[in-house]
Short mmCIF file of C-alpha atoms and ligand atoms in Angstrom, two decimals:
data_model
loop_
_atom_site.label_atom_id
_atom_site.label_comp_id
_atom_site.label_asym_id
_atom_site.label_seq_id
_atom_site.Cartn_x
_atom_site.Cartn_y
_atom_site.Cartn_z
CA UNK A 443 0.00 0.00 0.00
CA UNK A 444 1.26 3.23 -0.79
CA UNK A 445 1.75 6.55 1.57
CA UNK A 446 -1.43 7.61 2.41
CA UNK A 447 -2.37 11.44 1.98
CA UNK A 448 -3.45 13.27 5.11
CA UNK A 449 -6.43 15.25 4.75
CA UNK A 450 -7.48 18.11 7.90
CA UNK A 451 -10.95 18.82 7.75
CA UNK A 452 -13.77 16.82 7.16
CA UNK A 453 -16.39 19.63 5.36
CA UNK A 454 -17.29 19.28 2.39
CA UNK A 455 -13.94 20.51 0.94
CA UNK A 456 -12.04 17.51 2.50
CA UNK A 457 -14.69 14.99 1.69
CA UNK A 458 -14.81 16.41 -2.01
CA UNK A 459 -10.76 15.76 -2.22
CA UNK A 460 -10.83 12.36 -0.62
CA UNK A 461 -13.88 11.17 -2.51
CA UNK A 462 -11.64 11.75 -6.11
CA UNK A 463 -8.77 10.82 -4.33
CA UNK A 464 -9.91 7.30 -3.24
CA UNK A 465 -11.77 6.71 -6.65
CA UNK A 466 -8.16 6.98 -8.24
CA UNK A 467 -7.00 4.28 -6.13
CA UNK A 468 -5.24 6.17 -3.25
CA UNK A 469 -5.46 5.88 0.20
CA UNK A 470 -6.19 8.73 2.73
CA UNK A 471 -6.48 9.51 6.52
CA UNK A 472 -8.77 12.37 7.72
CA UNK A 473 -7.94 14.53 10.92
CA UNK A 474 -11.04 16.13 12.53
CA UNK A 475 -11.39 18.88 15.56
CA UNK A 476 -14.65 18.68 16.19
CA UNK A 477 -16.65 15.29 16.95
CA UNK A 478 -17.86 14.45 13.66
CA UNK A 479 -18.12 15.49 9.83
CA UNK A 480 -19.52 18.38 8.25
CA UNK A 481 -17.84 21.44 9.34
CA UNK A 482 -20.13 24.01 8.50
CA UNK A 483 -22.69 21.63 7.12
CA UNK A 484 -23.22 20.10 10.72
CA UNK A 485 -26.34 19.40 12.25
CA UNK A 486 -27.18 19.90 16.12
CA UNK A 487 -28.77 16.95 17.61
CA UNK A 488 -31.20 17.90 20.71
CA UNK A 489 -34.11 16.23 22.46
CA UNK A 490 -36.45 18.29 20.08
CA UNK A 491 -35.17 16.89 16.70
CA UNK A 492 -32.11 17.86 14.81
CA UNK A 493 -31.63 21.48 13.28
CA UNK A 494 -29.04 22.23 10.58
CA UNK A 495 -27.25 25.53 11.98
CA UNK A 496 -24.88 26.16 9.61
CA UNK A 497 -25.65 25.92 5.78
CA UNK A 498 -28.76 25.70 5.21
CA UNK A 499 -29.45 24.72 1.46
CA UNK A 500 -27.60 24.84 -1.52
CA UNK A 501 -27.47 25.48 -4.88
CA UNK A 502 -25.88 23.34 -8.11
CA UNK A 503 -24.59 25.90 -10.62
CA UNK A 504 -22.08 24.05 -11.77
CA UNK A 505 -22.58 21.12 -14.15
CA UNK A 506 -20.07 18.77 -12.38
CA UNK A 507 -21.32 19.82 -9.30
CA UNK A 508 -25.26 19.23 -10.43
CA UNK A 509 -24.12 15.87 -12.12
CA UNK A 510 -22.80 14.81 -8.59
CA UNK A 511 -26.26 16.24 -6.60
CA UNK A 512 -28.27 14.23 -8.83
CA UNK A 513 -26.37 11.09 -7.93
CA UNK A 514 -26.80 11.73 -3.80
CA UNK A 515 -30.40 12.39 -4.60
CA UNK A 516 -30.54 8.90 -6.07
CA UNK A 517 -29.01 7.71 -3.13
CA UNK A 518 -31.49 9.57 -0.66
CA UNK A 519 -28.59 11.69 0.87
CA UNK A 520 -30.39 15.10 -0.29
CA UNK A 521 -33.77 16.12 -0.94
CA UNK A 522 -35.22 19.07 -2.82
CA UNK A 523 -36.64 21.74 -0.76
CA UNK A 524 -39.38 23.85 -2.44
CA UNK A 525 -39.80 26.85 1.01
CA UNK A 526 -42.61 29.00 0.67
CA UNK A 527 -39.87 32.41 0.36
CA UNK A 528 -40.27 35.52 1.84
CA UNK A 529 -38.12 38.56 1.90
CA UNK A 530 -37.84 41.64 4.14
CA UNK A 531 -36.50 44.95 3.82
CA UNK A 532 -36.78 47.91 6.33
CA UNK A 533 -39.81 45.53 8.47
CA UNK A 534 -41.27 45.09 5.49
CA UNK A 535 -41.90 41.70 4.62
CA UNK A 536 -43.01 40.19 1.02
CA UNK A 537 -43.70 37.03 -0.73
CA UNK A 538 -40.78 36.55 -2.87
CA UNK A 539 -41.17 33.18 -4.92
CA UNK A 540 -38.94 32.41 -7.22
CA UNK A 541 -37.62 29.31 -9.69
CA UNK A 542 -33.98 28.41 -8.35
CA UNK A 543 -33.77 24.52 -6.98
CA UNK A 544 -32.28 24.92 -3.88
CA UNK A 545 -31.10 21.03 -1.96
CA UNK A 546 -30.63 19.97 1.31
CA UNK A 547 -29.38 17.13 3.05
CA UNK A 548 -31.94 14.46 4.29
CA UNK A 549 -32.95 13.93 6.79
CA UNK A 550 -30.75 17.03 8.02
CA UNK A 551 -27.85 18.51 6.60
CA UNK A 552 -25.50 16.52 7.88
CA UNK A 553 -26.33 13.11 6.73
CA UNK A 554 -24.16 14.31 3.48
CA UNK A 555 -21.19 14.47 5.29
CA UNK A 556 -22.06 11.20 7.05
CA UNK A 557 -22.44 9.33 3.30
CA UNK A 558 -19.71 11.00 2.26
CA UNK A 559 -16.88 9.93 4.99
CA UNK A 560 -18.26 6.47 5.03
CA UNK A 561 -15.81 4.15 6.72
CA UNK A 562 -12.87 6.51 5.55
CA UNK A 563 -10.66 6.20 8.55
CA UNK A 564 -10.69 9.32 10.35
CA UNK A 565 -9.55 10.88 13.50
CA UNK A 566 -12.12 12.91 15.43
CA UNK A 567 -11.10 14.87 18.50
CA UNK A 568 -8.00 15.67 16.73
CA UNK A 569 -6.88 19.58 16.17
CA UNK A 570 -4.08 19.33 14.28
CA UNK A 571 -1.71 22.45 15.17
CA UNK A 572 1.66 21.32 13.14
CA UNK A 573 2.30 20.13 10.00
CA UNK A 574 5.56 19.51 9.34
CA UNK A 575 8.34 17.26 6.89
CA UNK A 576 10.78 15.25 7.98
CA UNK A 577 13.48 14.13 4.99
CA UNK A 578 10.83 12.36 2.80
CA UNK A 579 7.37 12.30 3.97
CA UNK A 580 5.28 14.04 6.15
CA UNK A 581 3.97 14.73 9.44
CA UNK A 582 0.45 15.76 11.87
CA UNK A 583 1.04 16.98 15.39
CA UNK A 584 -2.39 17.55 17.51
CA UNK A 585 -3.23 19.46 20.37
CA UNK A 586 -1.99 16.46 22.68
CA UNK A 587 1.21 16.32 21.05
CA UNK A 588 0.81 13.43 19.53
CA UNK A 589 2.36 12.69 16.37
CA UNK A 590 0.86 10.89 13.05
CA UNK A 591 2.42 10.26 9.80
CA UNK A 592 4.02 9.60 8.02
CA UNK A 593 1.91 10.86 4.56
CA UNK A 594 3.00 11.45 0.94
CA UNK A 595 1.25 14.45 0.58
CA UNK A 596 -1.04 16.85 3.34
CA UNK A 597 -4.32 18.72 2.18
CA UNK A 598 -5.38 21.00 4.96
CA UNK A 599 -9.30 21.42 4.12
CA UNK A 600 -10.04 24.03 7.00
CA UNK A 601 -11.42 27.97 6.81
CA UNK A 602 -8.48 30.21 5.68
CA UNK A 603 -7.64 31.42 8.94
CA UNK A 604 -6.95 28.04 10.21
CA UNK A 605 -5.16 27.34 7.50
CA UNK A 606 -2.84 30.02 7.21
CA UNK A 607 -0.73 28.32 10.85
CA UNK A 608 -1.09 24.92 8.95
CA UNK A 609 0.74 25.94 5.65
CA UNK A 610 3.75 27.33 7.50
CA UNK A 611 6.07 24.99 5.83
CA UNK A 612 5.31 26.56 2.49
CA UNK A 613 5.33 30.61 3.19
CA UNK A 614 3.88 31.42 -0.04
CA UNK A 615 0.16 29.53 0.61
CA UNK A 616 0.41 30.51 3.80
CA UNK A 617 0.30 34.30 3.39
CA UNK A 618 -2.27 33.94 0.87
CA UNK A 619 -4.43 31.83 3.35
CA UNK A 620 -4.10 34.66 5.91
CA UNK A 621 -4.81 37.09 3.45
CA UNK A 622 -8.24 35.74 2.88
CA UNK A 623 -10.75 37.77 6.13
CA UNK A 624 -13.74 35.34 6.85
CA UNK A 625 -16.62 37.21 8.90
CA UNK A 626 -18.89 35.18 11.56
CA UNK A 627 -22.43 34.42 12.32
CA UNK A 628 -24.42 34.07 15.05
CA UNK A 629 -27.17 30.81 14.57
CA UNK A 630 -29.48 30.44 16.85
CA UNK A 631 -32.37 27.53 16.76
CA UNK A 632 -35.64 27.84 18.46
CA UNK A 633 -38.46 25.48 19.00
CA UNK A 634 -42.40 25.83 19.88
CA UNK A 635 -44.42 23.43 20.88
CA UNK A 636 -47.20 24.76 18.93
CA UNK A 637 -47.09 26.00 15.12
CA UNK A 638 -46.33 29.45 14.37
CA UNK A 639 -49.40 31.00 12.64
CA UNK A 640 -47.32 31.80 9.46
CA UNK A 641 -47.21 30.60 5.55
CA UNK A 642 -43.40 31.94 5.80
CA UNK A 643 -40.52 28.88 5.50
CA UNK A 644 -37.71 31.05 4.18
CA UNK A 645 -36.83 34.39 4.32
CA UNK A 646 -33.84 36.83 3.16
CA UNK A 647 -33.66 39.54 5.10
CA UNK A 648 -32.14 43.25 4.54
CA UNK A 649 -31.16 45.92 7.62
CA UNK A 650 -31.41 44.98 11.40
CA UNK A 651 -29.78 42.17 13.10
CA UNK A 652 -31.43 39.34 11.01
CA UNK A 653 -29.71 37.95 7.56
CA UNK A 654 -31.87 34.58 6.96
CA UNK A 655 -35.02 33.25 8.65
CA UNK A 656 -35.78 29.67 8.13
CA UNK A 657 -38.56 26.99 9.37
CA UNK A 658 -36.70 23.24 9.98
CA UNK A 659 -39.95 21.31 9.28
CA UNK A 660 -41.04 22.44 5.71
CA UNK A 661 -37.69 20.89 4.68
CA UNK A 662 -37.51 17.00 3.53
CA UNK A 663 -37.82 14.42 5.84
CA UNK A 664 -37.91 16.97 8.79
CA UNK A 665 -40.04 15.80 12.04
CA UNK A 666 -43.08 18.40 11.85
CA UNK A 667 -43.25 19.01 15.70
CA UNK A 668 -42.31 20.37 17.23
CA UNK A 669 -42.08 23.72 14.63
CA UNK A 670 -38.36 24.96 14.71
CA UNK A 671 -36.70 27.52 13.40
CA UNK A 672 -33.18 28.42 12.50
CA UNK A 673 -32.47 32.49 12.51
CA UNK A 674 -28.78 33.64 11.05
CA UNK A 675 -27.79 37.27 12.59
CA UNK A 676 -26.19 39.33 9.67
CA UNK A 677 -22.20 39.62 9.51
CA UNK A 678 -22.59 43.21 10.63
CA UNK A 679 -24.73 42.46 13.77
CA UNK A 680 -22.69 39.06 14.30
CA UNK A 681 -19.27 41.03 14.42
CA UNK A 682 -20.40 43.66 16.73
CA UNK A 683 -21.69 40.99 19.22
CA UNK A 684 -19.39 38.59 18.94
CA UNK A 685 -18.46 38.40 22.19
CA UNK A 686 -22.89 38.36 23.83
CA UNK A 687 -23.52 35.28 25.84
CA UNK A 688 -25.61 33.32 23.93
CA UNK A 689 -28.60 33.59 26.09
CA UNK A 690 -28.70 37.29 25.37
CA UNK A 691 -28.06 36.66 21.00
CA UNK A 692 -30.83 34.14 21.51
CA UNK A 693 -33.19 36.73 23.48
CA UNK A 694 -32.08 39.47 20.98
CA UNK A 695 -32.68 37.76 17.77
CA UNK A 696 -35.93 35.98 19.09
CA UNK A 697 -37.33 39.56 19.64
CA UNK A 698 -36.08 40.55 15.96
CA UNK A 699 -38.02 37.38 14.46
CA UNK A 700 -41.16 38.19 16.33
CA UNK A 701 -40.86 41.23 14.48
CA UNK A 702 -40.53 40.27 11.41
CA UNK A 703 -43.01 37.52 11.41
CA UNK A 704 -46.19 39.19 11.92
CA UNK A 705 -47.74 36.48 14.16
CA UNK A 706 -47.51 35.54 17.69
CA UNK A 707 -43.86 34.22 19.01
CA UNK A 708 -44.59 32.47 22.23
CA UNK A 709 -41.18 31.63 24.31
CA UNK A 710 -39.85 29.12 22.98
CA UNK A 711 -39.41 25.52 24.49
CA UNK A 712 -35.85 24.97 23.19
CA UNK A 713 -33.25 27.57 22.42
CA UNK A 714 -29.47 26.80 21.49
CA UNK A 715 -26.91 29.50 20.22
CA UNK A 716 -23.66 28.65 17.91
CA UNK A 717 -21.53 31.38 16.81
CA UNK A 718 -19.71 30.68 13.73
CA UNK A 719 -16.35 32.54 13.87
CA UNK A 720 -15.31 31.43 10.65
CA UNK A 721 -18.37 31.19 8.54
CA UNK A 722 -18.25 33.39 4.90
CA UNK A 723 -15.23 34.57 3.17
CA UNK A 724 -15.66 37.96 3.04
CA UNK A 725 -15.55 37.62 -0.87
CA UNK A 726 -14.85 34.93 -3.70
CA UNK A 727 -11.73 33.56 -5.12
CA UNK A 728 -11.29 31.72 -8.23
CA UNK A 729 -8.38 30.22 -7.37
CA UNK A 730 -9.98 26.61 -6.80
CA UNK A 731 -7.21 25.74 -4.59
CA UNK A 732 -3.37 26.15 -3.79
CA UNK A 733 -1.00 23.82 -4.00
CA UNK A 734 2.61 23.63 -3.86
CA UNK A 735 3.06 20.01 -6.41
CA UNK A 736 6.91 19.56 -5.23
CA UNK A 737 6.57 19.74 -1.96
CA UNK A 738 2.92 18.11 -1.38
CA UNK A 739 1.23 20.60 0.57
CA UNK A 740 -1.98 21.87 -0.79
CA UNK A 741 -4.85 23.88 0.58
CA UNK A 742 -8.64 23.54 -0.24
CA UNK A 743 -12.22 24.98 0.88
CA UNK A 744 -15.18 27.26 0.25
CA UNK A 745 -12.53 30.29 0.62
CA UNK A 746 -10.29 29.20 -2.98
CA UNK A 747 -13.73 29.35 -4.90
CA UNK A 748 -17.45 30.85 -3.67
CA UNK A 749 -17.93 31.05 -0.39
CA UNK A 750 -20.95 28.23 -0.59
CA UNK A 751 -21.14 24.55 -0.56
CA UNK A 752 -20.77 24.18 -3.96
CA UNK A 753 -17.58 26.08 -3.82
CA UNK A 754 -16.15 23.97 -1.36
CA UNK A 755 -16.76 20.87 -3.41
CA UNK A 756 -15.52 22.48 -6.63
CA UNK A 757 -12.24 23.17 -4.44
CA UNK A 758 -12.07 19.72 -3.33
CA UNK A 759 -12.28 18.45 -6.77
CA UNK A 760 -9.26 20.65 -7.43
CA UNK A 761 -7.24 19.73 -5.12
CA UNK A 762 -7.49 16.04 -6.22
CA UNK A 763 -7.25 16.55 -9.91
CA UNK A 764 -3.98 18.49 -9.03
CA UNK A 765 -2.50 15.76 -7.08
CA UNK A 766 -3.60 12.80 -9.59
CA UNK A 767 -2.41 14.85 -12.70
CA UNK A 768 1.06 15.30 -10.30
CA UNK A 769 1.45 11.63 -10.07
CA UNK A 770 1.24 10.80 -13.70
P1 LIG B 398 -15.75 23.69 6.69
O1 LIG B 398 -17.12 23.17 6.51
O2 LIG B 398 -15.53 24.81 7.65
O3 LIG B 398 -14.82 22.45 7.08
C1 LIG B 398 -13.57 22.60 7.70
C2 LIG B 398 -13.37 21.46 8.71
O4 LIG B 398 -12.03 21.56 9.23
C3 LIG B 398 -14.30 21.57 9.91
O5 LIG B 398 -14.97 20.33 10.11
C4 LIG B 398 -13.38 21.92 11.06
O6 LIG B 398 -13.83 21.39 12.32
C5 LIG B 398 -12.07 21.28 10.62
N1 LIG B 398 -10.86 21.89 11.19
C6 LIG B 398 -10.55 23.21 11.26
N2 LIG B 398 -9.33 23.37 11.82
C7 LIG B 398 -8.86 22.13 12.10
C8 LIG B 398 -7.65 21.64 12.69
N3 LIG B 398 -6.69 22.47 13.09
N4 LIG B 398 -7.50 20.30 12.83
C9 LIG B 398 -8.48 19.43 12.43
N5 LIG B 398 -9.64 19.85 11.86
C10 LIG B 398 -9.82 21.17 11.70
N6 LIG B 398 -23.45 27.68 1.89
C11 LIG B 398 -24.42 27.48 0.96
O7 LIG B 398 -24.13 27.04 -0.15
N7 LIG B 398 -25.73 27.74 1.27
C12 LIG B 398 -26.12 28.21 2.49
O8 LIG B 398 -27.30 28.39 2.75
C13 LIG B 398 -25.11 28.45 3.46
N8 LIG B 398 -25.44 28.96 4.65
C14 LIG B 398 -24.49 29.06 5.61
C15 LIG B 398 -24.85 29.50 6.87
C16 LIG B 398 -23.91 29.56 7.89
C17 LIG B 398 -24.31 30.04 9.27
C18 LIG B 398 -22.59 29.15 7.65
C19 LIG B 398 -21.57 29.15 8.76
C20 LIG B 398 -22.20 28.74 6.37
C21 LIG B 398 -23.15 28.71 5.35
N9 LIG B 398 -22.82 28.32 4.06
C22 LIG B 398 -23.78 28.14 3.11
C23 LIG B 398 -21.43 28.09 3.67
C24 LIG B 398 -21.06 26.60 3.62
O9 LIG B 398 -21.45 26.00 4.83
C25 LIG B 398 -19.57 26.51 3.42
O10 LIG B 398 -19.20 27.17 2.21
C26 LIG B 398 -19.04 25.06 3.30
O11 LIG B 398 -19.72 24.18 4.15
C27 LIG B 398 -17.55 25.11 3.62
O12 LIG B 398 -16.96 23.83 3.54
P2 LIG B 398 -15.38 23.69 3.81
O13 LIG B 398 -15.07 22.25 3.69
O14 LIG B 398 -14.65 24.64 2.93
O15 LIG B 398 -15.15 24.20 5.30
P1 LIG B 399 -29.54 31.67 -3.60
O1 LIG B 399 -29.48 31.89 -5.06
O2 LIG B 399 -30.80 31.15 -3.00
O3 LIG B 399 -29.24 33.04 -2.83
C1 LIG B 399 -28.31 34.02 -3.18
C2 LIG B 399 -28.78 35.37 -2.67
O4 LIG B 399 -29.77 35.86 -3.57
C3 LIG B 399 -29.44 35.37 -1.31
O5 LIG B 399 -28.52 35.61 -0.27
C4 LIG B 399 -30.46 36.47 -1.41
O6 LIG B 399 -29.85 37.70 -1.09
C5 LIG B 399 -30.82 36.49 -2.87
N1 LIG B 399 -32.06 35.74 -3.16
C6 LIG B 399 -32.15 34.51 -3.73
N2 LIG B 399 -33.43 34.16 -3.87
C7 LIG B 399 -34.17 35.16 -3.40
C8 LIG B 399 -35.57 35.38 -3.29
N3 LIG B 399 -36.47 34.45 -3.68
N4 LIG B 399 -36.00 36.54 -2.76
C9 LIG B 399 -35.12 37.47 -2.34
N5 LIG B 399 -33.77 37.33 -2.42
C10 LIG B 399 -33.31 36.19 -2.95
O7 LIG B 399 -28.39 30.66 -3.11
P2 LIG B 399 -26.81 30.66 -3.30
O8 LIG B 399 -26.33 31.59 -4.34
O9 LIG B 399 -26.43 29.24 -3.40
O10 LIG B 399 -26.34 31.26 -1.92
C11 LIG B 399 -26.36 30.53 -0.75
C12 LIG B 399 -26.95 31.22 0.41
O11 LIG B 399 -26.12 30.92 1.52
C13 LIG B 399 -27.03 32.72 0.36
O12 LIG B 399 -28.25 33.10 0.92
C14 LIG B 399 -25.91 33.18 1.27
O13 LIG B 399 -26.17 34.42 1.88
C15 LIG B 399 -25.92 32.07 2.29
N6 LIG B 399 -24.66 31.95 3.00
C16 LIG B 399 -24.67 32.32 4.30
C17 LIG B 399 -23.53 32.25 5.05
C18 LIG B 399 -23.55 32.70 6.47
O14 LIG B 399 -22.55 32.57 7.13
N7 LIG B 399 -24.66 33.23 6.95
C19 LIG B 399 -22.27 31.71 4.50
C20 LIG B 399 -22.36 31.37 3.10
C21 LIG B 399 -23.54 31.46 2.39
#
């Protein structure tokens, strides 16, 4: 068997790389902080059902990218979601249907993550916070210390600013990582025990401290009680409160969504906060991904392409087609 390729990060950028690279016949280890897949496609588990906190649909623009969709819908890893849309400006909220397909993962977003990882063997629990070479391959050390290699080649698949420490051994990717700003965003799920009185299920919103209102149950294979809700503050509002316990982000955006929704908000019966420090790239890149070939260090994610999900698997594809065309 050969070296196998170290991949950090297991969002969609990761999975995207080590999918291609395992269908060309080499062999790959993932290293994972958190305690499972997804990244920023993750789902929060809670007594009340599962809400998906971070993305929350996306789009196929891309041909490849559609032609690869199609095949997970096959497979029952993503659904269509059809959201009666809404859009407000200044309090003002409208109707705002429109045509674009828009997927999610079923039965919540992170079941895509879960297909896509598989039995890949991965380490979760594992920050990596070194990456270094000795005279021929190379090397992971975590947060314990602990060392694991070695590896032929190292993708690190995290947000840009994460990457930037991770690239040190090749100065040039590294100062573009840390070049790249990403800006955060406060999520914060909410659940009722009774239905909200509303038609809304999705809803873009302009000025004030709300960006994107969203109701969990009108998406595929959602349970419909009880009726959740996902609310993402806007980069703005999420910057300047960054640092707001989350009981006080959840009481401030709850009162902004009774606002905006024009129908009684009870208080709710389950409330959780995540703040995203890391969650857009403050604009796109069409770099794919970076790479150094000799050396075997490359970087990948949503930040080398659009900030979206579909960027981050475009980047992952990248990554691998520059490694495999490498090799040849
Ligand atoms: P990530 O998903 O961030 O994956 C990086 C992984 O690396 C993570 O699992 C992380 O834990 C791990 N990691 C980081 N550092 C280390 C380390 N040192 N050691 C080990 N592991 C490490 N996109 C859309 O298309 N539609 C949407 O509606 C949408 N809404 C969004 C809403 C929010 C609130 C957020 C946060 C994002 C949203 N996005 C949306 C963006 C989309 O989620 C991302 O573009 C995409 O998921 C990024 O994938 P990635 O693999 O590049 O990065
Ligand atoms: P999309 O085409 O549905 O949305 C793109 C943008 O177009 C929206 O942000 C919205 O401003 C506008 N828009 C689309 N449909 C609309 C409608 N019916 N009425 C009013 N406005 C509408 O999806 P795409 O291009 O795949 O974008 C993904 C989404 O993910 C965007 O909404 C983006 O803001 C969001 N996102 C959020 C992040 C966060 O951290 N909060 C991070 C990355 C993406």
């Amino acid at each position: 068997m050969s070296t196998p390729i170290a991949i950090i990060g297991t969002g969609m950028a990761g999975l995207s790389a080590g999918q291609a690279l395992v269908e060309a016949g080499l062999d790959v280890r993932y290293f994972e902080k958190s305690r499972g897949s997804g990244g920023r496609m993750a789902s929060k588990r809670s007594d009340t059902g599962s809400l998906d906190l971070g993305a929350q649909y996306f789009t196929a623009r891309d041909r490849r990218f559609a032609d690869v969709v199609q095949q997970w819908r096959a497979r029952g890893w993503v659904g269509e979601w059809a959201p009666s849309l809404y859009q407000a400006s200044e309090g003002q909220l409208s109707p705002s249907p429109d045509e674009q397909v828009r997927w999610v993962g079923v039965p919540r977003m992170s079941a895509i993550s879960r297909a896509l990882l598989g039995a890949l063997p991965t380490e979760f629990s594992c920050r990596i916070t070194e990456v270094f070479r000795g005279d021929q391959y190379w090397h992971l050390q975590d947060a314990e210390g602990k060392n694991h290699g070695p590896f032929s080649r190292v993708v690190v698949a995290t947000p840009a600013p994460q990457a930037s420490n991770l690239l040190a051994a090749a100065p040039k990717l590294a100062s573009v990582a840390a070049g790249v700003a990403m800006e955060p965003t406060w999520s914060v799920g909410l659940s009722f025990e009774r239905p909200l009185d509303t038609e809304l299920d999705g809803c873009f919103v302009q000025g004030g401290a709300l960006d994107w209102v969203a109701r969990n149950r009108s998406k595929p294979g959602r349970e419909p009680v009880p009726d959740s809700w996902v609310l993402h503050a806007s980069s703005d509002w999420s910057r300047h409160n960054l640092d707001l316990p989350r009981e006080a982000v959840t009481e401030a955006l709850h009162g902004e969504f009774a606002e905006l929704v024009g129908c009684a908000v009870p208080a709710p019966s389950f409330s959780v906060a995540h703040r995203w420090l890391y969650a857009k790239p403050t604009s796109s890149h069409q770099w794919g991904a970076l790479g150094d070939a000799d050396l075997g260090l490359y970087a990948c994610g949503d930040w080398c392409s659009s900030g979206r999900v579909e960027g981050a698997w475009l980047s992952g594809q990248e990554v691998a087609r520059r490694i495999i065309s490498h090799l040849q």
